[in-house]
Amino acid sequence: MAALGGDGLRLLSVSRPERQPESAALGGPGPGLCCWVSVFSCLSLACSYVGSLYVWKSELPRDHPAVIKRRFTSVLVVSSLSPFCVLLWRELTGIQPGTSLLTLMGFRLEGIFPAALLPLLLTMILFLGPLMQLSMDCSCDLADGLKVVLAPRSWARCLTDMRWLRNQVIAPLTEELVFRACMLPMLAPCTGLGPAVFTCPLFFGVAHFHHIIEQLRFRQSSVGSIVLSAAFQFSYTAVFGAYTAFLFIRTGHLIGPVLCHSFCNYMGFPAVCAALEHPQRRPLLAGYALGVGLFLLLLQPLTDPKLYGSLPLCVLLERAGGSEAPLCS
């Protein structure tokens, strides 16, 4: 070292490597390979989730209680194993999230109460028109309706109804766990948060194409109608998936997307055509317009990250060497 003299020391100081993103510093693969690993991991999760529905051979339709119970088992197994896919992705890419795996997947206590209430309130505001339509078409008044909703017998019937459990509990929980909590942490370092909001729902939308198989199998309609229905379902499930992905990123919690998913499953797609022909069409359409307007007005304030504490996905991007995304503030 002494033989090098001053020039040698200056050469060593100049040639010192600059600070690299953490994924590179940890010896992980390049960005291109990281993206391929992320996409392949998400595709594997989507295929595993849908494939688990068909491991049971049965001639019965999907709404039969026996079929639903079997699918509960397989879907819960796949969903329980899905966090290990995120762990494997972390090892393959060398990216260190800076938080625990459960926190990264939205299981945390910080800000949990606003995360449970505000996204659901925002979604109910969006469905103001359909909620008005539901109340107009209901024969009972508000007091009687609340008595039915709060009655223990009503909940007991729901908890023994396999279709209700599937639509309101199992499907929202497992789908949000797999398609949001597991996929978004893997996609975000590759695409960034903004593109991930729109990339992640594509896996969610494609996963719903399996309904074509059952509809063709039981000949529930013509081939053209089934394909058209599947294309429509893909469109609105992709839009809904983008919305819940947005909620997951902005709140850093899984509970909000799950509750919103359950609510939307209960409400179904808004019956706009029925609203146009409704006897009280004008106030009903005004409710539809008001709901959409208030939703757009309140979308940013009610999902302000300051209400929910630190955002795990934003921490992940910082650790991976990315710049702060607009969704993080």
CSV table of C-alpha atoms in Angstrom, one decimal:
chain,number,residue,atom,x,y,z
A,1,MET,CA,0.0,0.0,0.0
A,2,ALA,CA,2.8,2.4,0.9
A,3,ALA,CA,4.5,1.6,-2.5
A,4,LEU,CA,1.5,3.0,-4.3
A,5,GLY,CA,2.2,6.5,-2.9
A,6,GLY,CA,-0.3,9.4,-3.0
A,7,ASP,CA,-1.5,8.7,-6.5
A,8,GLY,CA,-2.4,5.2,-5.6
A,9,LEU,CA,-4.4,6.3,-2.6
A,10,ARG,CA,-6.3,8.8,-4.8
A,11,LEU,CA,-7.0,6.1,-7.3
A,12,LEU,CA,-8.5,3.9,-4.6
A,13,SER,CA,-10.7,6.7,-3.3
A,14,VAL,CA,-12.0,7.5,-6.8
A,15,SER,CA,-12.7,3.9,-7.7
A,16,ARG,CA,-14.7,3.2,-4.5
A,17,PRO,CA,-18.1,1.8,-5.6
A,18,GLU,CA,-21.1,4.0,-5.2
A,19,ARG,CA,-24.0,3.0,-2.9
A,20,GLN,CA,-26.3,0.6,-4.6
A,21,PRO,CA,-29.9,-0.3,-4.0
A,22,GLU,CA,-30.3,-2.7,-1.1
A,23,SER,CA,-31.4,-5.6,-3.3
A,24,ALA,CA,-28.2,-5.3,-5.2
A,25,ALA,CA,-26.1,-4.8,-2.1
A,26,LEU,CA,-27.5,-8.0,-0.7
A,27,GLY,CA,-26.3,-10.0,-3.7
A,28,GLY,CA,-29.8,-10.4,-5.2
A,29,PRO,CA,-30.5,-10.8,-8.9
A,30,GLY,CA,-30.9,-7.9,-11.3
A,31,PRO,CA,-34.1,-6.0,-11.7
A,32,GLY,CA,-35.1,-8.0,-14.8
A,33,LEU,CA,-34.8,-11.4,-13.1
A,34,CYS,CA,-36.6,-10.0,-10.0
A,35,CYS,CA,-39.5,-9.1,-12.2
A,36,TRP,CA,-39.6,-12.5,-13.7
A,37,VAL,CA,-39.6,-14.1,-10.3
A,38,SER,CA,-42.4,-11.8,-9.1
A,39,VAL,CA,-44.6,-12.4,-12.1
A,40,PHE,CA,-44.0,-16.2,-12.0
A,41,SER,CA,-44.7,-16.2,-8.3
A,42,CYS,CA,-48.0,-14.4,-8.7
A,43,LEU,CA,-49.0,-16.6,-11.6
A,44,SER,CA,-48.3,-19.7,-9.6
A,45,LEU,CA,-50.4,-18.4,-6.7
A,46,ALA,CA,-53.3,-17.6,-9.0
A,47,CYS,CA,-53.1,-21.1,-10.7
A,48,SER,CA,-52.8,-22.8,-7.3
A,49,TYR,CA,-55.9,-21.0,-6.0
A,50,VAL,CA,-58.1,-21.8,-9.0
A,51,GLY,CA,-56.6,-25.3,-9.3
A,52,SER,CA,-57.5,-26.0,-5.7
A,53,LEU,CA,-61.2,-25.7,-6.6
A,54,TYR,CA,-61.0,-28.6,-9.0
A,55,VAL,CA,-59.0,-31.2,-7.0
A,56,TRP,CA,-62.4,-32.6,-6.0
A,57,LYS,CA,-64.1,-34.5,-8.8
A,58,SER,CA,-67.9,-34.1,-8.6
A,59,GLU,CA,-70.9,-34.1,-10.8
A,60,LEU,CA,-72.7,-31.6,-8.6
A,61,PRO,CA,-72.9,-27.9,-9.3
A,62,ARG,CA,-70.7,-25.3,-7.5
A,63,ASP,CA,-73.5,-24.1,-5.2
A,64,HIS,CA,-74.2,-27.5,-3.8
A,65,PRO,CA,-73.3,-27.6,0.0
A,66,ALA,CA,-71.1,-30.7,-0.4
A,67,VAL,CA,-69.1,-29.0,-3.2
A,68,ILE,CA,-68.7,-25.8,-1.2
A,69,LYS,CA,-67.5,-27.6,1.9
A,70,ARG,CA,-64.8,-29.5,-0.1
A,71,ARG,CA,-63.7,-26.3,-1.8
A,72,PHE,CA,-63.5,-24.6,1.6
A,73,THR,CA,-60.9,-27.1,2.6
A,74,SER,CA,-58.7,-26.9,-0.5
A,75,VAL,CA,-58.9,-23.1,-0.7
A,76,LEU,CA,-58.0,-22.6,3.0
A,77,VAL,CA,-55.0,-24.9,2.5
A,78,VAL,CA,-53.7,-22.9,-0.5
A,79,SER,CA,-54.4,-19.6,1.3
A,80,SER,CA,-52.5,-20.8,4.4
A,81,LEU,CA,-49.5,-21.8,2.3
A,82,SER,CA,-49.5,-18.6,0.2
A,83,PRO,CA,-47.3,-16.6,2.7
A,84,PHE,CA,-44.5,-19.2,2.1
A,85,CYS,CA,-44.5,-18.1,-1.6
A,86,VAL,CA,-43.7,-14.6,-0.4
A,87,LEU,CA,-40.9,-16.0,1.8
A,88,LEU,CA,-39.5,-17.9,-1.2
A,89,TRP,CA,-39.7,-14.8,-3.3
A,90,ARG,CA,-37.8,-12.8,-0.7
A,91,GLU,CA,-35.0,-15.4,-0.6
A,92,LEU,CA,-34.8,-15.6,-4.4
A,93,THR,CA,-34.7,-11.8,-5.0
A,94,GLY,CA,-32.7,-10.9,-1.9
A,95,ILE,CA,-35.1,-8.0,-1.1
A,96,GLN,CA,-35.5,-7.3,2.6
A,97,PRO,CA,-38.8,-5.7,3.4
A,98,GLY,CA,-37.7,-4.0,6.7
A,99,THR,CA,-40.8,-5.3,8.4
A,100,SER,CA,-42.1,-8.7,9.5
A,101,LEU,CA,-43.9,-10.8,6.9
A,102,LEU,CA,-47.3,-10.5,8.7
A,103,THR,CA,-47.0,-6.7,8.8
A,104,LEU,CA,-46.1,-6.6,5.1
A,105,MET,CA,-49.2,-8.6,4.4
A,106,GLY,CA,-51.5,-6.2,6.3
A,107,PHE,CA,-51.8,-8.0,9.6
A,108,ARG,CA,-51.0,-5.3,12.1
A,109,LEU,CA,-52.6,-3.4,14.9
A,110,GLU,CA,-51.5,0.2,14.2
A,111,GLY,CA,-54.4,2.1,12.7
A,112,ILE,CA,-56.6,-1.0,12.6
A,113,PHE,CA,-59.9,0.8,13.6
A,114,PRO,CA,-59.9,3.4,10.9
A,115,ALA,CA,-58.6,0.8,8.4
A,116,ALA,CA,-61.7,-1.3,9.2
A,117,LEU,CA,-64.3,1.5,9.2
A,118,LEU,CA,-63.2,4.1,6.7
A,119,PRO,CA,-62.8,2.0,3.5
A,120,LEU,CA,-66.1,0.2,4.2
A,121,LEU,CA,-67.8,3.6,4.7
A,122,LEU,CA,-66.3,4.8,1.4
A,123,THR,CA,-67.5,1.8,-0.4
A,124,MET,CA,-71.0,2.2,1.1
A,125,ILE,CA,-71.1,5.8,-0.1
A,126,LEU,CA,-70.2,4.5,-3.6
A,127,PHE,CA,-73.2,2.1,-3.3
A,128,LEU,CA,-75.6,4.9,-2.1
A,129,GLY,CA,-77.9,4.4,-5.1
A,130,PRO,CA,-78.1,0.6,-4.8
A,131,LEU,CA,-78.7,0.9,-1.1
A,132,MET,CA,-81.5,3.3,-1.7
A,133,GLN,CA,-82.9,0.9,-4.3
A,134,LEU,CA,-82.7,-1.9,-1.8
A,135,SER,CA,-84.6,0.0,0.9
A,136,MET,CA,-87.3,1.2,-1.6
A,137,ASP,CA,-87.9,-2.4,-2.7
A,138,CYS,CA,-87.9,-3.8,0.8
A,139,SER,CA,-91.4,-4.3,2.3
A,140,CYS,CA,-90.2,-3.8,5.9
A,141,ASP,CA,-89.4,-0.5,7.5
A,142,LEU,CA,-86.0,0.5,8.9
A,143,ALA,CA,-86.7,-0.5,12.5
A,144,ASP,CA,-87.9,-4.0,11.4
A,145,GLY,CA,-84.9,-4.4,9.1
A,146,LEU,CA,-82.5,-3.6,11.9
A,147,LYS,CA,-84.2,-6.1,14.2
A,148,VAL,CA,-83.7,-8.8,11.6
A,149,VAL,CA,-80.1,-7.8,11.0
A,150,LEU,CA,-79.2,-7.8,14.7
A,151,ALA,CA,-81.2,-10.9,15.7
A,152,PRO,CA,-79.0,-13.8,16.8
A,153,ARG,CA,-81.2,-16.2,14.9
A,154,SER,CA,-80.5,-14.4,11.7
A,155,TRP,CA,-76.7,-14.7,12.2
A,156,ALA,CA,-77.1,-18.4,13.2
A,157,ARG,CA,-78.9,-19.1,9.9
A,158,CYS,CA,-76.2,-17.3,8.0
A,159,LEU,CA,-73.4,-19.2,9.7
A,160,THR,CA,-75.0,-22.5,8.7
A,161,ASP,CA,-75.6,-21.4,5.1
A,162,MET,CA,-72.7,-22.6,3.0
A,163,ARG,CA,-73.3,-20.1,0.2
A,164,TRP,CA,-73.4,-17.2,2.7
A,165,LEU,CA,-70.2,-18.4,4.3
A,166,ARG,CA,-68.5,-18.7,0.9
A,167,ASN,CA,-69.6,-15.3,-0.5
A,168,GLN,CA,-69.3,-13.2,2.7
A,169,VAL,CA,-66.5,-14.9,4.6
A,170,ILE,CA,-64.2,-17.4,2.9
A,171,ALA,CA,-64.0,-15.9,-0.6
A,172,PRO,CA,-63.3,-12.3,0.6
A,173,LEU,CA,-60.7,-13.5,3.1
A,174,THR,CA,-58.9,-15.9,0.9
A,175,GLU,CA,-59.0,-13.9,-2.3
A,176,GLU,CA,-57.8,-10.7,-0.6
A,177,LEU,CA,-55.0,-12.7,1.2
A,178,VAL,CA,-53.8,-14.3,-2.0
A,179,PHE,CA,-54.4,-11.7,-4.6
A,180,ARG,CA,-53.6,-8.6,-2.6
A,181,ALA,CA,-51.7,-9.3,0.6
A,182,CYS,CA,-49.3,-11.8,-1.1
A,183,MET,CA,-49.1,-10.5,-4.7
A,184,LEU,CA,-48.7,-6.8,-4.1
A,185,PRO,CA,-45.5,-7.1,-2.0
A,186,MET,CA,-44.0,-9.2,-4.8
A,187,LEU,CA,-45.1,-6.9,-7.6
A,188,ALA,CA,-44.4,-3.5,-6.1
A,189,PRO,CA,-40.6,-3.6,-6.1
A,190,CYS,CA,-40.8,-4.7,-9.8
A,191,THR,CA,-43.4,-2.4,-11.2
A,192,GLY,CA,-43.8,0.4,-8.6
A,193,LEU,CA,-47.0,0.9,-6.6
A,194,GLY,CA,-49.0,2.7,-9.2
A,195,PRO,CA,-48.6,0.0,-11.9
A,196,ALA,CA,-49.0,-2.7,-9.3
A,197,VAL,CA,-52.5,-1.4,-8.6
A,198,PHE,CA,-53.5,-2.2,-12.2
A,199,THR,CA,-51.3,-5.3,-12.7
A,200,CYS,CA,-52.4,-7.3,-9.7
A,201,PRO,CA,-56.1,-7.3,-10.6
A,202,LEU,CA,-55.3,-8.9,-13.9
A,203,PHE,CA,-54.4,-12.1,-12.0
A,204,PHE,CA,-57.6,-11.7,-10.0
A,205,GLY,CA,-59.8,-11.2,-13.1
A,206,VAL,CA,-58.3,-14.1,-15.0
A,207,ALA,CA,-58.8,-16.3,-12.0
A,208,HIS,CA,-62.6,-15.8,-12.4
A,209,PHE,CA,-62.6,-17.3,-15.9
A,210,HIS,CA,-62.9,-20.7,-14.4
A,211,HIS,CA,-66.6,-20.1,-14.1
A,212,ILE,CA,-66.8,-20.7,-17.8
A,213,ILE,CA,-65.9,-24.3,-17.3
A,214,GLU,CA,-68.7,-25.0,-14.9
A,215,GLN,CA,-71.3,-23.0,-17.0
A,216,LEU,CA,-70.3,-24.9,-20.2
A,217,ARG,CA,-70.3,-28.2,-18.2
A,218,PHE,CA,-73.8,-27.8,-16.9
A,219,ARG,CA,-75.0,-26.0,-20.1
A,220,GLN,CA,-76.4,-23.1,-18.1
A,221,SER,CA,-76.6,-20.9,-21.3
A,222,SER,CA,-75.4,-20.6,-24.9
A,223,VAL,CA,-71.7,-20.5,-25.5
A,224,GLY,CA,-71.9,-16.9,-26.7
A,225,SER,CA,-73.7,-15.7,-23.6
A,226,ILE,CA,-71.3,-17.6,-21.4
A,227,VAL,CA,-68.2,-16.0,-23.0
A,228,LEU,CA,-69.9,-12.5,-23.0
A,229,SER,CA,-70.7,-13.0,-19.3
A,230,ALA,CA,-67.2,-14.1,-18.5
A,231,ALA,CA,-65.7,-11.0,-20.3
A,232,PHE,CA,-68.0,-8.7,-18.4
A,233,GLN,CA,-67.1,-10.5,-15.1
A,234,PHE,CA,-63.4,-10.1,-15.9
A,235,SER,CA,-63.9,-6.4,-16.5
A,236,TYR,CA,-65.7,-5.6,-13.2
A,237,THR,CA,-63.6,-7.9,-11.1
A,238,ALA,CA,-60.4,-6.3,-12.5
A,239,VAL,CA,-61.8,-2.8,-11.6
A,240,PHE,CA,-62.8,-4.0,-8.2
A,241,GLY,CA,-59.4,-5.6,-7.7
A,242,ALA,CA,-57.7,-2.3,-8.6
A,243,TYR,CA,-59.8,-0.6,-6.0
A,244,THR,CA,-59.0,-3.0,-3.2
A,245,ALA,CA,-55.3,-3.0,-4.2
A,246,PHE,CA,-55.5,0.8,-3.8
A,247,LEU,CA,-57.0,0.4,-0.4
A,248,PHE,CA,-54.4,-2.1,0.7
A,249,ILE,CA,-51.5,0.1,-0.3
A,250,ARG,CA,-53.0,3.3,1.1
A,251,THR,CA,-54.0,1.8,4.5
A,252,GLY,CA,-51.4,-0.9,4.9
A,253,HIS,CA,-54.1,-3.2,6.2
A,254,LEU,CA,-55.9,-6.3,4.9
A,255,ILE,CA,-59.1,-5.9,6.9
A,256,GLY,CA,-60.4,-3.0,4.8
A,257,PRO,CA,-60.2,-4.8,1.5
A,258,VAL,CA,-61.8,-7.9,3.1
A,259,LEU,CA,-64.7,-6.0,4.5
A,260,CYS,CA,-65.3,-4.1,1.3
A,261,HIS,CA,-65.1,-7.4,-0.7
A,262,SER,CA,-67.7,-9.0,1.5
A,263,PHE,CA,-70.0,-6.0,1.2
A,264,CYS,CA,-69.7,-5.9,-2.6
A,265,ASN,CA,-70.4,-9.6,-2.8
A,266,TYR,CA,-73.6,-9.0,-0.8
A,267,MET,CA,-74.7,-6.1,-2.9
A,268,GLY,CA,-73.7,-7.6,-6.3
A,269,PHE,CA,-73.3,-5.5,-9.4
A,270,PRO,CA,-75.6,-2.4,-9.3
A,271,ALA,CA,-78.9,-3.0,-11.1
A,272,VAL,CA,-78.7,0.2,-13.2
A,273,CYS,CA,-81.2,-1.1,-15.8
A,274,ALA,CA,-83.8,-1.8,-13.0
A,275,ALA,CA,-83.1,1.7,-11.6
A,276,LEU,CA,-83.9,3.3,-15.0
A,277,GLU,CA,-87.3,1.5,-15.0
A,278,HIS,CA,-88.0,2.0,-11.3
A,279,PRO,CA,-91.2,3.9,-10.2
A,280,GLN,CA,-89.1,6.3,-8.2
A,281,ARG,CA,-86.5,6.7,-10.9
A,282,ARG,CA,-85.5,10.3,-10.4
A,283,PRO,CA,-84.6,10.2,-6.7
A,284,LEU,CA,-82.9,6.8,-7.3
A,285,LEU,CA,-80.8,8.1,-10.1
A,286,ALA,CA,-79.9,11.1,-8.1
A,287,GLY,CA,-78.8,8.8,-5.3
A,288,TYR,CA,-76.6,6.9,-7.9
A,289,ALA,CA,-75.0,10.2,-9.1
A,290,LEU,CA,-74.6,11.5,-5.5
A,291,GLY,CA,-72.9,8.3,-4.4
A,292,VAL,CA,-70.4,8.4,-7.2
A,293,GLY,CA,-69.7,12.1,-6.7
A,294,LEU,CA,-69.1,11.8,-3.0
A,295,PHE,CA,-67.0,8.7,-3.5
A,296,LEU,CA,-64.6,10.6,-5.9
A,297,LEU,CA,-64.6,13.5,-3.5
A,298,LEU,CA,-63.8,11.5,-0.4
A,299,LEU,CA,-61.5,8.8,-2.0
A,300,GLN,CA,-58.2,10.6,-1.2
A,301,PRO,CA,-59.1,12.1,2.3
A,302,LEU,CA,-60.5,8.8,3.6
A,303,THR,CA,-57.5,6.8,2.4
A,304,ASP,CA,-54.9,9.4,3.6
A,305,PRO,CA,-51.9,7.3,4.9
A,306,LYS,CA,-51.6,9.6,7.9
A,307,LEU,CA,-54.7,8.0,9.3
A,308,TYR,CA,-53.2,4.5,9.3
A,309,GLY,CA,-49.6,4.9,10.4
A,310,SER,CA,-46.5,3.7,8.5
A,311,LEU,CA,-47.2,1.9,5.2
A,312,PRO,CA,-45.3,-1.4,4.9
A,313,LEU,CA,-45.2,-1.4,1.1
A,314,CYS,CA,-43.8,2.1,1.1
A,315,VAL,CA,-41.1,0.9,3.5
A,316,LEU,CA,-40.4,-2.1,1.2
A,317,LEU,CA,-39.9,0.2,-1.8
A,318,GLU,CA,-37.5,2.4,0.1
A,319,ARG,CA,-35.5,-0.7,1.2
A,320,ALA,CA,-35.4,-1.9,-2.4
A,321,GLY,CA,-33.9,1.3,-3.6
A,322,GLY,CA,-37.0,2.9,-5.1
A,323,SER,CA,-38.2,6.5,-4.8
A,324,GLU,CA,-41.2,7.5,-2.8
A,325,ALA,CA,-44.4,6.8,-4.7
A,326,PRO,CA,-47.4,9.3,-4.8
A,327,LEU,CA,-49.6,6.6,-3.2
A,328,CYS,CA,-47.4,6.8,-0.1
A,329,SER,CA,-48.4,10.4,0.7
